[in-house]
Amino acid sequence: MAAICVFCASSSTLDQQWLDLATQLGKSLGPRGHSLVSGGGCVGMMGAVADGARAGGAHTLGVIPQTLVDLEVADTGSDELVVTTDMGARKNIMIERSDAFITLPGGLGTLDELFEVWTTATLDLHRKPIVLLDPTGFYDGLWSWLSGLADTEFVRRPALAQVTVVSSIEAALDTIEAAARA
């Protein structure tokens, strides 16, 4: 149905709960007819979501810059692995090849990817669903801060509405599927 890009952490030192969340999201894609677009890494949550997706029968597309391939962190098990020249090209291809985006907990790279797709959506460069999957309140502080920016007119309220915050995998996929039907 949809090529879903998942943004998440690639750290190998994360608590098991985050790896489990990524694995479960990945496993949920295939039975619902979705494929995975990922950052092409085999470590941390990124590796877990890709392994989960394959275990659930989903097609996986990994997009990774050559510098990370050289560090031997490429998901060589991907059904399709696209190697780019740099991080900017990586993001562009991930956005182009995706129908929707789910952001899991992550750090600077994850936030960079979320804000890239969100900013381009506010500029009407795409109309793809953006979902923030936050079952534990990981992003509560960020969301509160962003809402405060809307109160001061630094962020327009309609921009906030372009991201759907959910607390379950089922709700994330339901949101994407509802947008595809609309």
PDB file of N, CA and C in Angstrom, residues 27 93 104:
ATOM      1  N   LYS A  27       7.811  -5.200  11.991  1.00  0.00           N
ATOM      2  CA  LYS A  27       7.015  -6.415  11.790  1.00  0.00           C
ATOM      3  C   LYS A  27       5.577  -6.110  11.398  1.00  0.00           C
ATOM      4  N   ILE A  93      16.522  11.295  -1.443  1.00  0.00           N
ATOM      5  CA  ILE A  93      16.039  10.027  -2.008  1.00  0.00           C
ATOM      6  C   ILE A  93      15.012   9.393  -1.080  1.00  0.00           C
ATOM      7  N   LEU A 104      10.254   7.712  15.097  1.00  0.00           N
ATOM      8  CA  LEU A 104      10.376   7.077  16.400  1.00  0.00           C
ATOM      9  C   LEU A 104      11.342   7.909  17.246  1.00  0.00           C
TER      10      LEU A 104
END
